[in-house]
PDB file of C-alpha atoms in Angstrom:
ATOM      1  CA  GLN A 279      15.484 -29.853  61.127  1.00 83.00           C
ATOM      2  CA  VAL A 280      13.299 -26.786  60.547  1.00 91.00           C
ATOM      3  CA  GLN A 281      14.343 -23.240  61.289  1.00 95.00           C
ATOM      4  CA  LEU A 282      11.654 -20.625  61.837  1.00 97.00           C
ATOM      5  CA  VAL A 283      12.083 -16.870  61.558  1.00 97.00           C
ATOM      6  CA  GLU A 284       9.323 -14.488  62.618  1.00 97.00           C
ATOM      7  CA  SER A 285       8.931 -10.945  61.343  1.00 98.00           C
ATOM      8  CA  GLY A 286       6.355  -8.184  61.251  1.00 98.00           C
ATOM      9  CA  GLY A 287       6.211  -7.197  64.886  1.00 97.00           C
ATOM     10  CA  GLY A 288       6.321  -3.616  66.057  1.00 97.00           C
ATOM     11  CA  LEU A 289       4.566  -0.823  67.899  1.00 98.00           C
ATOM     12  CA  VAL A 290       0.942  -0.085  67.048  1.00 98.00           C
ATOM     13  CA  GLN A 291      -1.872   1.870  68.626  1.00 98.00           C
ATOM     14  CA  ALA A 292      -4.890   0.146  70.077  1.00 98.00           C
ATOM     15  CA  GLY A 293      -7.354  -0.690  67.325  1.00 98.00           C
ATOM     16  CA  GLY A 294      -4.611  -1.055  64.764  1.00 98.00           C
ATOM     17  CA  SER A 295      -3.410  -4.059  62.791  1.00 98.00           C
ATOM     18  CA  LEU A 296      -0.228  -6.005  62.217  1.00 98.00           C
ATOM     19  CA  ARG A 297       0.622  -9.046  60.123  1.00 98.00           C
ATOM     20  CA  LEU A 298       3.217 -11.425  61.433  1.00 98.00           C
ATOM     21  CA  SER A 299       5.083 -13.777  59.131  1.00 98.00           C
ATOM     22  CA  CYS A 300       6.939 -16.976  59.947  1.00 97.00           C
ATOM     23  CA  ALA A 301       9.358 -18.161  57.291  1.00 96.00           C
ATOM     24  CA  ALA A 302      10.534 -21.766  57.489  1.00 94.00           C
ATOM     25  CA  SER A 303      13.801 -23.118  56.184  1.00 91.00           C
ATOM     26  CA  GLY A 304      12.292 -26.416  55.175  1.00 75.00           C
ATOM     27  CA  ARG A 305       9.109 -27.577  53.546  1.00 77.00           C
ATOM     28  CA  THR A 306       6.273 -26.821  55.906  1.00 78.00           C
ATOM     29  CA  PHE A 307       3.596 -29.051  54.403  1.00 84.00           C
ATOM     30  CA  MET A 308       4.439 -31.877  56.807  1.00 90.00           C
ATOM     31  CA  TYR A 309       4.036 -29.636  59.862  1.00 94.00           C
ATOM     32  CA  ALA A 310       1.116 -28.345  61.842  1.00 95.00           C
ATOM     33  CA  MET A 311       1.912 -24.757  62.739  1.00 96.00           C
ATOM     34  CA  GLY A 312       1.013 -22.508  65.615  1.00 97.00           C
ATOM     35  CA  TRP A 313       1.457 -19.052  67.054  1.00 98.00           C
ATOM     36  CA  PHE A 314       2.076 -18.488  70.739  1.00 98.00           C
ATOM     37  CA  ARG A 315       2.770 -15.395  72.782  1.00 98.00           C
ATOM     38  CA  GLN A 316       4.439 -14.576  76.046  1.00 98.00           C
ATOM     39  CA  ALA A 317       4.052 -11.384  78.003  1.00 96.00           C
ATOM     40  CA  PRO A 318       6.542 -10.362  80.735  1.00 92.00           C
ATOM     41  CA  GLY A 319       6.030 -12.438  83.859  1.00 94.00           C
ATOM     42  CA  GLU A 320       3.480 -14.652  82.133  1.00 96.00           C
ATOM     43  CA  GLU A 321       3.561 -18.165  80.758  1.00 96.00           C
ATOM     44  CA  ARG A 322       3.672 -18.773  77.039  1.00 97.00           C
ATOM     45  CA  GLU A 323       0.125 -19.098  75.765  1.00 97.00           C
ATOM     46  CA  PHE A 324      -1.462 -20.532  72.652  1.00 98.00           C
ATOM     47  CA  VAL A 325      -2.824 -17.988  70.181  1.00 98.00           C
ATOM     48  CA  ALA A 326      -3.719 -19.834  66.984  1.00 98.00           C
ATOM     49  CA  GLY A 327      -3.046 -23.088  65.174  1.00 97.00           C
ATOM     50  CA  ILE A 328      -3.425 -24.401  61.649  1.00 96.00           C
ATOM     51  CA  THR A 329      -3.347 -27.856  60.098  1.00 95.00           C
ATOM     52  CA  ARG A 330      -0.741 -29.046  57.624  1.00 92.00           C
ATOM     53  CA  ILE A 331      -2.638 -27.995  54.540  1.00 90.00           C
ATOM     54  CA  GLY A 332      -4.571 -25.143  56.101  1.00 89.00           C
ATOM     55  CA  SER A 333      -7.865 -26.989  56.121  1.00 90.00           C
ATOM     56  CA  GLY A 334      -8.481 -26.294  59.781  1.00 94.00           C
ATOM     57  CA  THR A 335      -7.731 -23.493  62.223  1.00 97.00           C
ATOM     58  CA  TYR A 336      -8.218 -22.947  65.936  1.00 97.00           C
ATOM     59  CA  TYR A 337      -7.974 -19.845  68.083  1.00 98.00           C
ATOM     60  CA  ALA A 338      -7.702 -18.890  71.699  1.00 97.00           C
ATOM     61  CA  ASP A 339     -10.889 -17.257  72.922  1.00 97.00           C
ATOM     62  CA  SER A 340      -9.012 -14.036  73.611  1.00 97.00           C
ATOM     63  CA  VAL A 341      -8.203 -13.518  69.920  1.00 98.00           C
ATOM     64  CA  LYS A 342     -11.129 -15.191  68.185  1.00 98.00           C
ATOM     65  CA  GLY A 343     -12.723 -12.877  65.647  1.00 98.00           C
ATOM     66  CA  ARG A 344      -9.708 -10.537  65.628  1.00 98.00           C
ATOM     67  CA  PHE A 345      -6.777 -12.727  64.546  1.00 98.00           C
ATOM     68  CA  THR A 346      -6.495 -14.948  61.487  1.00 98.00           C
ATOM     69  CA  ILE A 347      -3.870 -17.617  60.926  1.00 98.00           C
ATOM     70  CA  SER A 348      -3.061 -18.738  57.394  1.00 97.00           C
ATOM     71  CA  ARG A 349      -0.300 -20.480  55.523  1.00 96.00           C
ATOM     72  CA  ASP A 350       1.264 -20.640  52.075  1.00 95.00           C
ATOM     73  CA  ASN A 351       3.098 -23.941  51.780  1.00 92.00           C
ATOM     74  CA  ALA A 352       4.513 -22.971  48.388  1.00 92.00           C
ATOM     75  CA  LYS A 353       6.346 -20.146  50.172  1.00 93.00           C
ATOM     76  CA  ASN A 354       6.974 -22.132  53.378  1.00 94.00           C
ATOM     77  CA  THR A 355       5.401 -19.289  55.315  1.00 95.00           C
ATOM     78  CA  VAL A 356       2.743 -18.975  57.976  1.00 96.00           C
ATOM     79  CA  TYR A 357       0.973 -15.712  58.766  1.00 98.00           C
ATOM     80  CA  LEU A 358      -0.912 -14.204  61.660  1.00 98.00           C
ATOM     81  CA  GLN A 359      -3.137 -11.286  60.732  1.00 98.00           C
ATOM     82  CA  MET A 360      -3.944  -9.318  63.872  1.00 98.00           C
ATOM     83  CA  ASN A 361      -6.743  -6.764  63.775  1.00 98.00           C
ATOM     84  CA  SER A 362      -8.401  -4.635  66.442  1.00 98.00           C
ATOM     85  CA  LEU A 363      -5.332  -4.938  68.604  1.00 98.00           C
ATOM     86  CA  LYS A 364      -5.587  -4.289  72.320  1.00 98.00           C
ATOM     87  CA  PRO A 365      -2.929  -3.355  74.881  1.00 97.00           C
ATOM     88  CA  GLU A 366      -3.322  -6.827  76.404  1.00 97.00           C
ATOM     89  CA  ASP A 367      -2.084  -8.311  73.124  1.00 98.00           C
ATOM     90  CA  THR A 368       1.374  -6.920  73.914  1.00 98.00           C
ATOM     91  CA  ALA A 369       3.821  -9.815  74.044  1.00 98.00           C
ATOM     92  CA  VAL A 370       6.598 -11.597  72.224  1.00 98.00           C
ATOM     93  CA  TYR A 371       4.978 -13.725  69.536  1.00 98.00           C
ATOM     94  CA  TYR A 372       6.483 -17.080  68.612  1.00 98.00           C
ATOM     95  CA  CYS A 373       5.927 -19.342  65.661  1.00 97.00           C
ATOM     96  CA  ALA A 374       6.120 -23.110  66.194  1.00 97.00           C
ATOM     97  CA  ALA A 375       6.086 -26.244  64.047  1.00 96.00           C
ATOM     98  CA  LYS A 376       5.159 -29.828  64.800  1.00 95.00           C
ATOM     99  CA  PHE A 377       5.705 -32.753  62.459  1.00 93.00           C
ATOM    100  CA  VAL A 378       2.393 -34.564  61.953  1.00 91.00           C
ATOM    101  CA  GLU A 379       1.438 -37.477  59.748  1.00 89.00           C
ATOM    102  CA  GLN A 380      -2.234 -36.628  59.510  1.00 84.00           C
ATOM    103  CA  SER A 381      -3.409 -33.522  57.734  1.00 82.00           C
ATOM    104  CA  ILE A 382      -6.254 -32.873  60.168  1.00 83.00           C
ATOM    105  CA  VAL A 383      -4.124 -32.534  63.297  1.00 86.00           C
ATOM    106  CA  LEU A 384      -4.161 -29.267  65.248  1.00 88.00           C
ATOM    107  CA  VAL A 385      -1.806 -28.724  68.175  1.00 90.00           C
ATOM    108  CA  THR A 386      -2.528 -26.252  70.963  1.00 93.00           C
ATOM    109  CA  THR A 387      -0.003 -27.310  73.623  1.00 94.00           C
ATOM    110  CA  ALA A 388       3.405 -25.661  73.544  1.00 95.00           C
ATOM    111  CA  SER A 389       5.250 -28.736  74.804  1.00 96.00           C
ATOM    112  CA  GLU A 390       4.084 -30.768  71.813  1.00 95.00           C
ATOM    113  CA  TYR A 391       5.795 -28.548  69.254  1.00 96.00           C
ATOM    114  CA  ASP A 392       9.131 -29.599  67.788  1.00 95.00           C
ATOM    115  CA  TYR A 393      10.578 -26.317  66.545  1.00 96.00           C
ATOM    116  CA  TRP A 394      10.347 -22.684  67.602  1.00 97.00           C
ATOM    117  CA  GLY A 395      11.315 -19.331  66.189  1.00 97.00           C
ATOM    118  CA  GLN A 396      13.146 -16.642  68.122  1.00 97.00           C
ATOM    119  CA  GLY A 397      10.070 -14.460  68.546  1.00 97.00           C
ATOM    120  CA  THR A 398       8.995 -11.008  67.454  1.00 98.00           C
ATOM    121  CA  GLN A 399       7.856  -8.239  69.783  1.00 98.00           C
ATOM    122  CA  VAL A 400       4.373  -6.785  69.442  1.00 98.00           C
ATOM    123  CA  THR A 401       3.574  -3.720  71.523  1.00 98.00           C
ATOM    124  CA  VAL A 402       0.108  -2.169  71.528  1.00 98.00           C
ATOM    125  CA  SER A 403      -0.197   1.272  73.061  1.00 97.00           C
ATOM    126  CA  SER A 404      -3.411   2.563  74.584  1.00 94.00           C
TER     127      SER A 404
END
């Protein structure tokens, strides 16, 4: 069982930056990790994913070049650095973990993840 706790959300002006953190209760090195977001009235969408050891990353087109996912397995923490934020980035951001046996696996589908955090609100004003 893995428990995930997100932090770092808040209110920021367009063009600003935020760094989200996802702290895991267990050892994260056996899990591929991802960030998702959900805006009011919208479906939860994939934002970024990272392999078990951080050797590979993948981003949604909407955030590519602006967001960076990273992880520190020694601290059992995953990060999402968000730069050049836009009003359309406003959403609740969720961290997710999926147990994987291979270190190269990336997961982009929400239904494939095993564990989820409670979410942190990000609001970008124009």
